[in-house]
PDB file of N, CA and C in Angstrom:
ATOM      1  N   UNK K  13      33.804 138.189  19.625  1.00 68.00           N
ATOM      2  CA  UNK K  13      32.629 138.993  19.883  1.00 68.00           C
ATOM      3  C   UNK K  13      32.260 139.686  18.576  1.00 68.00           C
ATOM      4  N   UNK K  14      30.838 139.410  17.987  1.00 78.00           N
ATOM      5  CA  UNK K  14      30.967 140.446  16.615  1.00 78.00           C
ATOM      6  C   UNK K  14      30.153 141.353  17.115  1.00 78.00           C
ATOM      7  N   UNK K  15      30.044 142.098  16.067  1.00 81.00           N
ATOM      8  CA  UNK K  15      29.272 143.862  16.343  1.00 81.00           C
ATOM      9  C   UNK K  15      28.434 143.903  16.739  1.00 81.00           C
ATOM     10  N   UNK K  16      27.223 142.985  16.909  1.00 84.00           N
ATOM     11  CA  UNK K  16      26.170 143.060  17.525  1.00 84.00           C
ATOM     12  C   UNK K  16      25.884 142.864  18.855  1.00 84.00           C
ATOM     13  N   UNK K  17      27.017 142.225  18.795  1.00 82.00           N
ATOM     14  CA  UNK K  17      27.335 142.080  20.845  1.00 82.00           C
ATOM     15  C   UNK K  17      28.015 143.050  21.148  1.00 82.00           C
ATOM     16  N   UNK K  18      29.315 143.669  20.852  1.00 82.00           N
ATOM     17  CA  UNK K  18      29.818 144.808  20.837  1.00 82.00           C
ATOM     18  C   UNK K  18      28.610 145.951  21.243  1.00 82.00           C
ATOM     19  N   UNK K  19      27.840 146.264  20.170  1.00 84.00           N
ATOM     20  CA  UNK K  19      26.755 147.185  20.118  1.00 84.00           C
ATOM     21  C   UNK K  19      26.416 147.021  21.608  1.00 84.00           C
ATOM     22  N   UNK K  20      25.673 145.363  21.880  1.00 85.00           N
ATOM     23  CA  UNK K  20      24.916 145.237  23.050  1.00 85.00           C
ATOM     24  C   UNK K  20      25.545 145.567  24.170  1.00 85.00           C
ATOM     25  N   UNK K  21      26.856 145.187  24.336  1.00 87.00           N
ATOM     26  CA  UNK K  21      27.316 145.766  26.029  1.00 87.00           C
ATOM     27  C   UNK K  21      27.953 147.112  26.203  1.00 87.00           C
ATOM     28  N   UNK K  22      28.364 147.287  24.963  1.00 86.00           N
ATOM     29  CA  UNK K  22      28.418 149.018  24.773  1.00 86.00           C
ATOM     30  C   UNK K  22      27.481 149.913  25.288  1.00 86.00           C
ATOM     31  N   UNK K  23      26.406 149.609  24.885  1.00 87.00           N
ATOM     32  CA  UNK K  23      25.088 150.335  25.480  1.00 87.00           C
ATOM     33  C   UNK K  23      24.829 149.880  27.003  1.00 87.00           C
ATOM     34  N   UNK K  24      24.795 149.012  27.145  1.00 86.00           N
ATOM     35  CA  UNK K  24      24.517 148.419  28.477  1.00 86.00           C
ATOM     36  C   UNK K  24      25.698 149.098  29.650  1.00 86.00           C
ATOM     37  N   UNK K  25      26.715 149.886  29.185  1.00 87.00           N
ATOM     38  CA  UNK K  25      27.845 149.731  30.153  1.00 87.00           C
ATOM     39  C   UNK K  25      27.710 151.640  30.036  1.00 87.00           C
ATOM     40  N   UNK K  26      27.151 152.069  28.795  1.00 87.00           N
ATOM     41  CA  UNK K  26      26.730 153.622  28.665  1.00 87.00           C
ATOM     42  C   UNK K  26      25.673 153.735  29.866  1.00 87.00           C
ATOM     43  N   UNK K  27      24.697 153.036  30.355  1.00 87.00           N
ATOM     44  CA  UNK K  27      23.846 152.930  31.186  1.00 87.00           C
ATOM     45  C   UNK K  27      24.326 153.239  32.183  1.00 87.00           C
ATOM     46  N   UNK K  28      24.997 151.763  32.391  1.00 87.00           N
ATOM     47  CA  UNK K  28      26.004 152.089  33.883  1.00 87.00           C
ATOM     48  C   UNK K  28      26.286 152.988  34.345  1.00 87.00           C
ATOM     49  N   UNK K  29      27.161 153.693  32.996  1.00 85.00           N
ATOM     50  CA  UNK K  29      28.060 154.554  33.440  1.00 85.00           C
ATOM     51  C   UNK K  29      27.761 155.599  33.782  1.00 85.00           C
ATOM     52  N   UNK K  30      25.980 155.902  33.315  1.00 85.00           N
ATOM     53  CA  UNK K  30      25.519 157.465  33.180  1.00 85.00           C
ATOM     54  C   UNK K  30      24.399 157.175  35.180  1.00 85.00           C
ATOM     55  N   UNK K  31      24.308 155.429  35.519  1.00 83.00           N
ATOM     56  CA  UNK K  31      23.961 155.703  36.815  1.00 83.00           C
ATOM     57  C   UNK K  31      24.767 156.189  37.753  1.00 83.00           C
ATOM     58  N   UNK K  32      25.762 155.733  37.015  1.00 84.00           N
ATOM     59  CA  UNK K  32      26.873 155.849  38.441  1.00 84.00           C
ATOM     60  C   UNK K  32      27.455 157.178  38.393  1.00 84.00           C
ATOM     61  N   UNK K  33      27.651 157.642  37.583  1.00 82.00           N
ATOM     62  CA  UNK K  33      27.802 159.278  37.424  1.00 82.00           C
ATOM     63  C   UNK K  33      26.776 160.241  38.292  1.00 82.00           C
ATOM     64  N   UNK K  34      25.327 159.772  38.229  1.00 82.00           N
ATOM     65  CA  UNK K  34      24.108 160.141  38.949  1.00 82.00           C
ATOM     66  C   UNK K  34      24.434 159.724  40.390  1.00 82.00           C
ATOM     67  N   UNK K  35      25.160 158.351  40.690  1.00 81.00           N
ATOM     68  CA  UNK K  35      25.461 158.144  42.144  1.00 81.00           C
ATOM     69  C   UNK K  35      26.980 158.976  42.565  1.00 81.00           C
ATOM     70  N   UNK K  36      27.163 159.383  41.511  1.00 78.00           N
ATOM     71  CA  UNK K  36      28.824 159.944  42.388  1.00 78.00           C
ATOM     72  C   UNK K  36      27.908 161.514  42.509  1.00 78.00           C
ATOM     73  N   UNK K  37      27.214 162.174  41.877  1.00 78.00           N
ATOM     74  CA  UNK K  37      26.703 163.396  41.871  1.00 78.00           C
ATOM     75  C   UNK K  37      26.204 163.256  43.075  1.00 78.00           C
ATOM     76  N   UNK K  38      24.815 162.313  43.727  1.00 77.00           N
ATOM     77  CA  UNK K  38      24.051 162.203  44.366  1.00 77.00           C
ATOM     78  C   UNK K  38      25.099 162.019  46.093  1.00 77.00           C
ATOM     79  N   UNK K  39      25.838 161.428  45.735  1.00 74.00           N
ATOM     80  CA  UNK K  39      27.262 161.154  47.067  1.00 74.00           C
ATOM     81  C   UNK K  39      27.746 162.977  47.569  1.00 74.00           C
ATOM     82  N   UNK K  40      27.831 163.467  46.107  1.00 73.00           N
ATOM     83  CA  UNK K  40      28.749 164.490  46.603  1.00 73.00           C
ATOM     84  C   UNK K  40      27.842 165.615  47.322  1.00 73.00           C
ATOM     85  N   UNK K  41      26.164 165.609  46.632  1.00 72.00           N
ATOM     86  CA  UNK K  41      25.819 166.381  47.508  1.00 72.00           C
ATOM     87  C   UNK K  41      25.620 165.923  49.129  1.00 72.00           C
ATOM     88  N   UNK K  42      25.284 164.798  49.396  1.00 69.00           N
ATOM     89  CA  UNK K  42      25.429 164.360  51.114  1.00 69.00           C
ATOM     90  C   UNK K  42      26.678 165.205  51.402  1.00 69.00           C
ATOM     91  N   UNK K  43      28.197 164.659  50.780  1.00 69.00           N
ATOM     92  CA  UNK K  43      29.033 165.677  51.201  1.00 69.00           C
ATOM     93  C   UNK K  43      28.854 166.957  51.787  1.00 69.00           C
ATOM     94  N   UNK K  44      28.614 167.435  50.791  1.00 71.00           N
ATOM     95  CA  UNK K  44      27.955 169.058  50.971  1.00 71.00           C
ATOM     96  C   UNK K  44      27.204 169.367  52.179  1.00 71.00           C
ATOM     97  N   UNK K  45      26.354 168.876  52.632  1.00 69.00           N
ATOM     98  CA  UNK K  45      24.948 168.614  53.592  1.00 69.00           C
ATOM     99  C   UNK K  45      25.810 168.004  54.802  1.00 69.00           C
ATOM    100  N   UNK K  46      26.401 167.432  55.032  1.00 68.00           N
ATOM    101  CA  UNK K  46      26.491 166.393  56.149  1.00 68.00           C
ATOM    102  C   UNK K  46      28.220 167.391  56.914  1.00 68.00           C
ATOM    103  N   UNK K  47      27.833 167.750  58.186  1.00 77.00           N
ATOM    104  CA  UNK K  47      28.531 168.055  59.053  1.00 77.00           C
ATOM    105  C   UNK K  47      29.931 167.497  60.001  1.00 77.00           C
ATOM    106  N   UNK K  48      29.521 165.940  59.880  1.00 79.00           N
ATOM    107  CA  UNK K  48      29.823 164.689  60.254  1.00 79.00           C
ATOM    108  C   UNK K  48      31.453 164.942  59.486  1.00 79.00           C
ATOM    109  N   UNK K  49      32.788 164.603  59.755  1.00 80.00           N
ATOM    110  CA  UNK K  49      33.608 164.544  59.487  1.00 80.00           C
ATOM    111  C   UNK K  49      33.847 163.131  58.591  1.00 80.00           C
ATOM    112  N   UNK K  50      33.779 162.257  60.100  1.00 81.00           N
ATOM    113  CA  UNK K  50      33.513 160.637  59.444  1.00 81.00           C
ATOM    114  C   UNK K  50      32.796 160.632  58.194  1.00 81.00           C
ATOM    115  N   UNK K  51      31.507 161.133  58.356  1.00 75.00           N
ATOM    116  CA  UNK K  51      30.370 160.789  57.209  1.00 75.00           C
ATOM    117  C   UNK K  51      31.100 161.347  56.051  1.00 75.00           C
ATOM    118  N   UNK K  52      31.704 162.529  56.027  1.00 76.00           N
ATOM    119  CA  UNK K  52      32.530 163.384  54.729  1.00 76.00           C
ATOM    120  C   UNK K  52      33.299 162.519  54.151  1.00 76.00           C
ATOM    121  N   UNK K  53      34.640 161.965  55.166  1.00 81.00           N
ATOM    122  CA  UNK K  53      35.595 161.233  54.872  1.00 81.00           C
ATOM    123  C   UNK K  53      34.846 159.945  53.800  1.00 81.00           C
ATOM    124  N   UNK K  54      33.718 159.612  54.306  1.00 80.00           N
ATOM    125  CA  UNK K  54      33.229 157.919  53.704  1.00 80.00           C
ATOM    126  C   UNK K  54      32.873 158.453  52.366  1.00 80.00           C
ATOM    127  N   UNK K  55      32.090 159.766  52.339  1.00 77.00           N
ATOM    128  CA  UNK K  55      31.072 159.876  51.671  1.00 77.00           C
ATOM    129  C   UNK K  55      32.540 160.287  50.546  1.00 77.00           C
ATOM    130  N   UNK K  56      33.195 161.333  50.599  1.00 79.00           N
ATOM    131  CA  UNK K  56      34.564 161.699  49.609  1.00 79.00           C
ATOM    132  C   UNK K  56      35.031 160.673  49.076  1.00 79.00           C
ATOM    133  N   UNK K  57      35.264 159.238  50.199  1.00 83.00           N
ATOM    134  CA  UNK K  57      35.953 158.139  49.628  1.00 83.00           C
ATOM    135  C   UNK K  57      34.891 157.562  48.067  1.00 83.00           C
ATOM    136  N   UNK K  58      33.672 157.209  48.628  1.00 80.00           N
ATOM    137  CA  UNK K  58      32.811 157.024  47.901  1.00 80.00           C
ATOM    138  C   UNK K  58      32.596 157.678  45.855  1.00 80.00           C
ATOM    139  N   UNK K  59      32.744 158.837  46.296  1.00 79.00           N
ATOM    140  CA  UNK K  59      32.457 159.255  45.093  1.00 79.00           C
ATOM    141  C   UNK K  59      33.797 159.342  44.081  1.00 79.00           C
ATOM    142  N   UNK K  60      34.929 159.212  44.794  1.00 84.00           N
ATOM    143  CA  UNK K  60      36.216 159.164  44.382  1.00 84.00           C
ATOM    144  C   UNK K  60      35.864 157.421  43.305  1.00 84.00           C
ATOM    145  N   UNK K  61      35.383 156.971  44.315  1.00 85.00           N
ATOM    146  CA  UNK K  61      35.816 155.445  43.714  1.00 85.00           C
ATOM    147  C   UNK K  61      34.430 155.454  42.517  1.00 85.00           C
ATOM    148  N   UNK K  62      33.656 156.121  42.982  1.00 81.00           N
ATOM    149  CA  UNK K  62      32.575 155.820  41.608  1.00 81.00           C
ATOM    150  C   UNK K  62      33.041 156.569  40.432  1.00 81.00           C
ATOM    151  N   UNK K  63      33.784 157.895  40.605  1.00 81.00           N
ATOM    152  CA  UNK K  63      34.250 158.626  39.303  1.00 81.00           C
ATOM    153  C   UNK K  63      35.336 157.878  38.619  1.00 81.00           C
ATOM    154  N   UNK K  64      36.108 156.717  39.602  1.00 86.00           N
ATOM    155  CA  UNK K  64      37.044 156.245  39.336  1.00 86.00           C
ATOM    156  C   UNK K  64      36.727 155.298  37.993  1.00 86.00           C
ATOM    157  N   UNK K  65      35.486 154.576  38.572  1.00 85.00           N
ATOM    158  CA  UNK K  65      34.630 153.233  38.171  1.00 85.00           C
ATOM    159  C   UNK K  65      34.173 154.110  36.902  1.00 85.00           C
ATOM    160  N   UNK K  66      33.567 155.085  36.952  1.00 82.00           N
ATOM    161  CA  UNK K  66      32.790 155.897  35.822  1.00 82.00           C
ATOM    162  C   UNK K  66      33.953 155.802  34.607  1.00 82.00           C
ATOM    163  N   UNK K  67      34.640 156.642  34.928  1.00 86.00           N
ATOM    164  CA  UNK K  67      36.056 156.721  33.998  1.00 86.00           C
ATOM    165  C   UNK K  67      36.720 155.612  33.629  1.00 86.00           C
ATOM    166  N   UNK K  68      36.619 153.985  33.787  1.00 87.00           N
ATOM    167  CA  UNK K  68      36.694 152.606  33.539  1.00 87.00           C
ATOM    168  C   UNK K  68      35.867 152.278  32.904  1.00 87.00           C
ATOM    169  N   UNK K  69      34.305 152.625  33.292  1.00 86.00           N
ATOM    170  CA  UNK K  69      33.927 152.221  31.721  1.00 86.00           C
ATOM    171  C   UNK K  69      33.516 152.951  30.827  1.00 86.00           C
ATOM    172  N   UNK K  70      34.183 154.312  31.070  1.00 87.00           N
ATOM    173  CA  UNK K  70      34.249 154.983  29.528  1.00 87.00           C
ATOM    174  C   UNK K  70      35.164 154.669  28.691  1.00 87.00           C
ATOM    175  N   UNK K  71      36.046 154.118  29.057  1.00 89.00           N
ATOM    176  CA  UNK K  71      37.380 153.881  28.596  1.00 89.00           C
ATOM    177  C   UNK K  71      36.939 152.626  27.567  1.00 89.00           C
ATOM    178  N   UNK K  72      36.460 151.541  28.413  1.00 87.00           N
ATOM    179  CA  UNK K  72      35.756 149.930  27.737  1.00 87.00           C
ATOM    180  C   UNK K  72      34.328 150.587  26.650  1.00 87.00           C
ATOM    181  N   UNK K  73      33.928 151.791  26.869  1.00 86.00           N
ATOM    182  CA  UNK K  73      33.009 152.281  25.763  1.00 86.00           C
ATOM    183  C   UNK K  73      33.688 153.034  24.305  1.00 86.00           C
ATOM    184  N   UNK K  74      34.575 153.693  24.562  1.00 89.00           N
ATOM    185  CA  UNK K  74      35.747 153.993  24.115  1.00 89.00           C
ATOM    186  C   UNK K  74      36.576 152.938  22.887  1.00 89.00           C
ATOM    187  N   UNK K  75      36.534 151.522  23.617  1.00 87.00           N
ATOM    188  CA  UNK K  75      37.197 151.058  22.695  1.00 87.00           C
ATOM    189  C   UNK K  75      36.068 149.749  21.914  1.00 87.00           C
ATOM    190  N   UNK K  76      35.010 149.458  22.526  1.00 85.00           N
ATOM    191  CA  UNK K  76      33.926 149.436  21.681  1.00 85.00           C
ATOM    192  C   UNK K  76      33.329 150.165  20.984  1.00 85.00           C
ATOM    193  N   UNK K  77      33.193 151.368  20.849  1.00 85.00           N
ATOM    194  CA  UNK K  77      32.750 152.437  19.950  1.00 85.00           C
ATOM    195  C   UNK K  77      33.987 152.368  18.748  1.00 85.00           C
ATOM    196  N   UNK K  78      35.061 151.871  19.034  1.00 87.00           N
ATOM    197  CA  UNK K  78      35.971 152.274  17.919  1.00 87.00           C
ATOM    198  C   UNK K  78      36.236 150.618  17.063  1.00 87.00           C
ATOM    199  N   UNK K  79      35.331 149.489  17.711  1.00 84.00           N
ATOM    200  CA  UNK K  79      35.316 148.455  16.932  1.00 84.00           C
ATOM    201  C   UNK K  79      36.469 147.016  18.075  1.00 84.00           C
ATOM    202  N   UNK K  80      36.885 147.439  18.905  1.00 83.00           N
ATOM    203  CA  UNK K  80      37.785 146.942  19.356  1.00 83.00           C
ATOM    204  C   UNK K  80      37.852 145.943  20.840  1.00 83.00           C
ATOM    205  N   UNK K  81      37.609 144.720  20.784  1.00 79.00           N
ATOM    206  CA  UNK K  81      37.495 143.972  22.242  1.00 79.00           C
ATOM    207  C   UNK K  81      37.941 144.833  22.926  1.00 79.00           C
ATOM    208  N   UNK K  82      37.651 145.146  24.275  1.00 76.00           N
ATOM    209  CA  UNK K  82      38.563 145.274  25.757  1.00 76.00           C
ATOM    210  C   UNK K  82      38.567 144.084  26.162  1.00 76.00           C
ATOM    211  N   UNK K  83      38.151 142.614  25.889  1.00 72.00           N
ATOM    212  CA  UNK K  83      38.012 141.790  27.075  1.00 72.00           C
ATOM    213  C   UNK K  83      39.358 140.885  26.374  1.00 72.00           C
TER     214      UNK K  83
END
């Protein structure tokens, strides 16, 4: 992979990462709002796994920013 592809999915995965950050935010307020136990439980599971996902590809931005395959 040379730097210019590097560059390209680097950015592309900064994207990602800054939607899905917007979807774990956007999850947690339903949390907040929703009375529903069930709905809490799904909705908690939910944002757990997107901060999870978020924090995966900071990590793969992380080591493209420093010059370095993850794949």
């Amino acid at each position: 992979m040379d730097s210019s592809e590097m560059t390209n999915v680097k950015d592309l995965l900064m994207k990602a990462s800054m939607e899905i950050a917007k979807l774990a935010s956007s999850l947690d307020h339903y949390v907040q709002d929703d009375n529903n136990p069930e709905h809490k439980k799904l909705f908690e599971e939910q944002v757990r796994d997107a901060n999870e996902f978020h924090a995966d590809i900071d990590d793969l931005i992380a080591l493209l920013t420093l010059g370095q395959s993850p794949f």
